Coordinates of C-alpha atoms in Angstrom, one line a residue:
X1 CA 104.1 99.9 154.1
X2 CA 104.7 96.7 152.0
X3 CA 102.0 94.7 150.6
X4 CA 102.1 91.3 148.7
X5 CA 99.0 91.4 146.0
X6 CA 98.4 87.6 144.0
X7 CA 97.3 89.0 140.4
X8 CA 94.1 86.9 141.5
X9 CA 92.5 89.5 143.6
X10 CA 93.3 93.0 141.5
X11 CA 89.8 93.2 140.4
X12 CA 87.3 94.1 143.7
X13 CA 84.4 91.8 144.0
X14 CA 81.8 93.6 146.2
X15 CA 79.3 90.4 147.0
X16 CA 82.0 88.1 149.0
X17 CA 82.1 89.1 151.9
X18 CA 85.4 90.7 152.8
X19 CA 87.6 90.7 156.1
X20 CA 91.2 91.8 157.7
X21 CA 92.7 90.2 160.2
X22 CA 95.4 91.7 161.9
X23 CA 98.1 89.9 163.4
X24 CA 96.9 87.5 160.8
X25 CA 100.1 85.6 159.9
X26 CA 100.3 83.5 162.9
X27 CA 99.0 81.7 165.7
X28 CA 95.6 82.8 166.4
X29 CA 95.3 85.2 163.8
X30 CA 96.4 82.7 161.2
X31 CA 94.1 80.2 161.9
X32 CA 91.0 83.0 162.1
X33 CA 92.4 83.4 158.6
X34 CA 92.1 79.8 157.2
X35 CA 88.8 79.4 158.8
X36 CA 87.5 82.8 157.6
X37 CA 88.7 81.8 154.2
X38 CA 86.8 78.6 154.1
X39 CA 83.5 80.6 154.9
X40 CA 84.0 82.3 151.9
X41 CA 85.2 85.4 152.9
X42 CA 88.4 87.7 150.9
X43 CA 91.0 88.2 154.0
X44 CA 93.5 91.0 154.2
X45 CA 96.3 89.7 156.6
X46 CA 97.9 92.7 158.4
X47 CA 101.0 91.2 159.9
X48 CA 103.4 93.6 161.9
X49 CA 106.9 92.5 160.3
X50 CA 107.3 89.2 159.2
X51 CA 107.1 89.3 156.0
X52 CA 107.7 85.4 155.1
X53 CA 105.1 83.9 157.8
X54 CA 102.5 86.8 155.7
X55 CA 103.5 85.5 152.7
X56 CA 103.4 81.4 153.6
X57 CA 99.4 82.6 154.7
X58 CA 98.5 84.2 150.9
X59 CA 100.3 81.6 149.5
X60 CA 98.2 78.7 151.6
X61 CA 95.0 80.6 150.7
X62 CA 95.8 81.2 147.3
X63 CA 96.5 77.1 147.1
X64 CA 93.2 76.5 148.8
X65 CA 91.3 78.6 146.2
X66 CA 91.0 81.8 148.3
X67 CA 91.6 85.2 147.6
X68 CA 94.1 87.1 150.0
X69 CA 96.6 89.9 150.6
X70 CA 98.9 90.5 153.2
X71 CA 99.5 94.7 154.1
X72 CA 102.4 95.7 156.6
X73 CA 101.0 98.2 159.4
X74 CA 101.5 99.1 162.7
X75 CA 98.5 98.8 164.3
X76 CA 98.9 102.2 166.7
X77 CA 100.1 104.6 163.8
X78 CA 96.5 105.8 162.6
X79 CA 97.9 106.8 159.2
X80 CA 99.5 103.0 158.7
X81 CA 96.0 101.9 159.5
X82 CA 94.2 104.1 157.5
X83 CA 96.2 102.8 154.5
X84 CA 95.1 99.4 155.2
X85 CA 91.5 99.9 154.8
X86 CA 92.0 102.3 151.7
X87 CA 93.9 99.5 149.9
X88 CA 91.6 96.3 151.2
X89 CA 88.9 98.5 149.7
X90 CA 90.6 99.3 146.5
X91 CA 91.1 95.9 146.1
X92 CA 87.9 94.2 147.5
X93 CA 85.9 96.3 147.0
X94 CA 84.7 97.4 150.8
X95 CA 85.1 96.0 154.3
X96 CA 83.0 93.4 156.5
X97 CA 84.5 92.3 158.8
X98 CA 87.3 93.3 161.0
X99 CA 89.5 90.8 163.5
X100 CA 91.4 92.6 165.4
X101 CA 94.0 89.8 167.2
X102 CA 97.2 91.5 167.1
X103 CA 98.9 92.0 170.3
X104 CA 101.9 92.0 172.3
X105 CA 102.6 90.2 175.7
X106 CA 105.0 91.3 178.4
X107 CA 105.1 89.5 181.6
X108 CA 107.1 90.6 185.0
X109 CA 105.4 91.4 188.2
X110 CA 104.0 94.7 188.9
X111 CA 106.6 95.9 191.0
X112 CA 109.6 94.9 188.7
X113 CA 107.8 95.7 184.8
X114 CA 109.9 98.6 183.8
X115 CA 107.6 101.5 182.9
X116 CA 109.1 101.7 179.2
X117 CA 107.7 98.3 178.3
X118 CA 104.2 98.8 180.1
X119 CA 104.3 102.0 177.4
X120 CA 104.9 99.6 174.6
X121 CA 102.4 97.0 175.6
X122 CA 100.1 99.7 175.9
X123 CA 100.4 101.6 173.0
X124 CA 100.0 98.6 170.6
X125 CA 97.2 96.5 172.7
X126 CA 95.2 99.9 174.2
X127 CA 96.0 102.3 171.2
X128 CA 96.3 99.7 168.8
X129 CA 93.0 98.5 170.0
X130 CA 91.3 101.9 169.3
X131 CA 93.3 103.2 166.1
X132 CA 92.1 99.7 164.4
X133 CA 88.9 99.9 166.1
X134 CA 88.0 103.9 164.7
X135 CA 88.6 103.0 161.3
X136 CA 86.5 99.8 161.2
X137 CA 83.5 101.7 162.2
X138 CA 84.1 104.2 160.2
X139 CA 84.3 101.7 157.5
X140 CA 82.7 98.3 157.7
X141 CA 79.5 97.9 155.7
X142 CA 76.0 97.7 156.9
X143 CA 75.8 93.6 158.1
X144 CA 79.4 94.0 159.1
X145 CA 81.3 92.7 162.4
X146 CA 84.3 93.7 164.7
X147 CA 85.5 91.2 166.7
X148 CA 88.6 92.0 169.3
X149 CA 90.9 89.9 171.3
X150 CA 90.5 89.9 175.0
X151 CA 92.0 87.2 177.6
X152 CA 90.7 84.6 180.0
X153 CA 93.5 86.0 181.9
X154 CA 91.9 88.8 183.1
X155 CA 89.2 86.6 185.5
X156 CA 92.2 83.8 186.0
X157 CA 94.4 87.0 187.4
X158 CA 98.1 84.9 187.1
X159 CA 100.6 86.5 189.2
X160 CA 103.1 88.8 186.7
X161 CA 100.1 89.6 184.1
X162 CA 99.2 92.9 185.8
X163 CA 100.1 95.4 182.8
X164 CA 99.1 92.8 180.1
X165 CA 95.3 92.2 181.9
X166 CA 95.0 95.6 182.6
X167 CA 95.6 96.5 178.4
X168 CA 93.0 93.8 177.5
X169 CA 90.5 94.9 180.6
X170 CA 90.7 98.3 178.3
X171 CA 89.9 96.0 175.4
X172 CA 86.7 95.2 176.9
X173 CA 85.6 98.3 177.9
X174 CA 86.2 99.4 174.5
X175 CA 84.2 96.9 172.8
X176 CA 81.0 97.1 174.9
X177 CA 80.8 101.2 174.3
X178 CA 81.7 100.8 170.7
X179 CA 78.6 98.4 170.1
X180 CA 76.2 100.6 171.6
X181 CA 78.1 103.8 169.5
X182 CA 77.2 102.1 166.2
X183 CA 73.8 101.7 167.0
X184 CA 71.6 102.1 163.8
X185 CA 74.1 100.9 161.7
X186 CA 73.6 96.9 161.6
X187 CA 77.3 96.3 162.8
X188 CA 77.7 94.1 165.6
X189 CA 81.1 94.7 168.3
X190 CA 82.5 91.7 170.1
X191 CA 85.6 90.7 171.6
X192 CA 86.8 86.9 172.0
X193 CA 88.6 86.1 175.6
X194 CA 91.0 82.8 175.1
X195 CA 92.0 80.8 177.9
X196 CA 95.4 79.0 177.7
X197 CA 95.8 78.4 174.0
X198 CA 98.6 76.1 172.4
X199 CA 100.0 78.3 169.9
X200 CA 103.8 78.0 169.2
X201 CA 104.1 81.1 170.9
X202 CA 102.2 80.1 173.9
X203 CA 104.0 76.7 174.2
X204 CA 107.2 78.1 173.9
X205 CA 109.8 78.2 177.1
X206 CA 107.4 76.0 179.4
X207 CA 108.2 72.6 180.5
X208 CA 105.6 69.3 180.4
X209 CA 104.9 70.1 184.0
X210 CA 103.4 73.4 183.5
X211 CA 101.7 72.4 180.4
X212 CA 100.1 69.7 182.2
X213 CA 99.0 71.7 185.1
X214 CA 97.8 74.3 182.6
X215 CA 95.6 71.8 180.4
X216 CA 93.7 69.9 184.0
X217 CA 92.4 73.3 184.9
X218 CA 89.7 73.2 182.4
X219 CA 86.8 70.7 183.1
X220 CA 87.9 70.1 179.7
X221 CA 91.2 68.9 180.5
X222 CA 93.2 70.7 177.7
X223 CA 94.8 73.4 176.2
X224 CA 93.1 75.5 173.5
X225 CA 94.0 75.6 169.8
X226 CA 93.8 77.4 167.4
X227 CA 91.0 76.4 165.5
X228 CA 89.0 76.7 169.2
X229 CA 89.6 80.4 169.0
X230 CA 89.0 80.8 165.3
X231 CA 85.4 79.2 165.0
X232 CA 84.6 81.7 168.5
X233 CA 85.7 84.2 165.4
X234 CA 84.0 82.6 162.6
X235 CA 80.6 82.5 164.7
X236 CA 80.4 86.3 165.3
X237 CA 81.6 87.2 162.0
X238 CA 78.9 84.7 160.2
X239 CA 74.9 84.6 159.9
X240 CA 74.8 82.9 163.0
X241 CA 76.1 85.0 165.6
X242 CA 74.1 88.4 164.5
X243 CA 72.0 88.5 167.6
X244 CA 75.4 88.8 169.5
X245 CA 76.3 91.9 169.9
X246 CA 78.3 93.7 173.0
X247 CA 79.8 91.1 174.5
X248 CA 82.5 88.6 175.4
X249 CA 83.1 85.3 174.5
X250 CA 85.1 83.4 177.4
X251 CA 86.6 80.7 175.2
X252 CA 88.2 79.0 177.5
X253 CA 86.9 75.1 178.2
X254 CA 85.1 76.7 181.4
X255 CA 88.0 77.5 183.5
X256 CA 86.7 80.6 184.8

C-alpha cells in the first residue's frame, strides 16, 4: 500500500468531521471528494492504482484549503482495507463517513460475458461492496454515514448489463440489511443509484447520436454530472439527510 500524506494533516483533529471515499480520484468519486471537502469534512481518497489522478485530488484540496490523503487499496482484500481505516484514523483521528463509489464495469451480453470477467466484476463490486462495508460499521463513529453506489441501470435493464446489474442489485440488498444491523448505533446506510452520468469514462467510445438519445430520456433532458451525484452524497452524509436511512436514492432526472 502506498499513501501520499501533505505534512498538513499529520496531526488528527477529532471535531471535523472525517470521510474516505473510495474510488475517490475520479469521476464520480472525485467530485464526492471536492464537494465533501467544501462541507468541511477531512477526506481519505482510496484510489485503486492511479497514483497521479490521487495525487492531482490532495493536491486540488490541499490548494483549496482542505485537508486530504490519498491510500492505495484494493477494495476486496480485507487486510488492504483494514489498513485504510487504521491509517485515516491515525491520522484524523476517527471515521464519519464512508463513500463507497469504487467499481468496475464490464458489459457483453449474458450469453457471450466470459465467466472469468463476471468473477472479476464481482469480486470488486459484490466483495468489494461488503469487505468496505464490514469495516465502516465496525468503525464509523456515532452520527456517522455509509453511502454505497448503486445504478439506475438496474430499473432501466439495458441489454448487455446483466452481470454488472446483478453486482449492484447485491449492492442494494446489502445496504438495506446493513441499516437495520447497526440499529442503536446512530449510523445511517444508504446507497445512491445514478442514471446516465457524463463522466469521462461514461462519455467515452459513444458517438453524438447515442449521447443524444441517452440525455432526451430524462424529463430532464440531460445527462448527469458529476456534481448531480455528489450533492445526492453530500445530503446523506450531512445534517440534513439524518432521517434517511435504508434506502436508495434514484438520481437519475426521473427516467425510471
Amino acid at each position: 500500500m502506498s499513501t501520499t500524506t501533505p505534512a498538513s494533516v499529520t496531526t488528527p483533529a477529532t471535531t471535523q468531521r472525517v470521510a474516505i471515499v473510495t474510488g475517490g480520484s475520479r469521476g464520480i468519486g472525485r467530485a464526492v471528494v471536492d464537494r465533501l471537502v467544501a462541507d468541511g469534512h477531512a477526506v481519505a481518497i482510496a484510489f485503486a492504482g492511479n497514483q497521479a489522478a490521487a495525487d492531482s485530488a490532495v493536491e486540488a484540496v490541499r490548494a483549496a484549503g482542505g485537508r486530504a490523503i490519498a491510500v492505495r487499496a484494493d477494495v476486496a482484500d480485507e487486510n488492504a482495507v483494514s489498513a485504510l481505516f487504521d491509517l485515516v484514523e491515525q491520522t484524523f483521528g476517527g471515521v464519519d463517513v464512508v463513500v463507497h463509489a469504487a467499481g468496475r464495469m464490464d458489459l457483453a451480453p449474458l450469453a457471450q460475458l466470459d465467466l472469468d470477467v463476471l468473477d472479476q466484476l464481482h469480486r470488486t463490486n459484490v466483495r468489494g461492496t461488503f469487505v468496505v462495508d464490514q469495516q465502516a460499521v465496525r468503525r464509523l463513529r456515532s452520527g456517522g454515514a455509509l453511502v454505497n453506489f448503486s445504478s439506475s441501470v438496474i430499473g432501466l435493464a439495458f441489454p448487455g448489463y446483466a452481470a454488472y446489474a446483478a453486482s449492484k442489485g447485491a449492492v442494494e440488498a446489502m445496504t438495506l440489511v446493513l441499516a437495520r444491523e447497526v440499529r442503536g448505533r446512530d449510523i445511517t446506510v444508504n446507497a445512491v443509484a445514478p442514471g446516465p452520468t457524463a463522466t469521462e469514462l461514461f462519455l467515452e467510445g459513444k458517438d453524438e447520436e447515442t449521447l443524444a438519445r441517452l440525455a432526451a430520456q430524462p424529463p430532464l433532458e440531460r445527462l448527469g454530472t458529476a456534481e448531480d451525484i455528489a450533492g445526492v452524497v453530500a445530503f446523506l452524509a450531512g445534517p440534513a439527510g439524518r432521517w434517511v436511512n435504508g434506502q436508495v436514492l434514484r438520481a437519475n432526472g426521473g427516467i425510471i
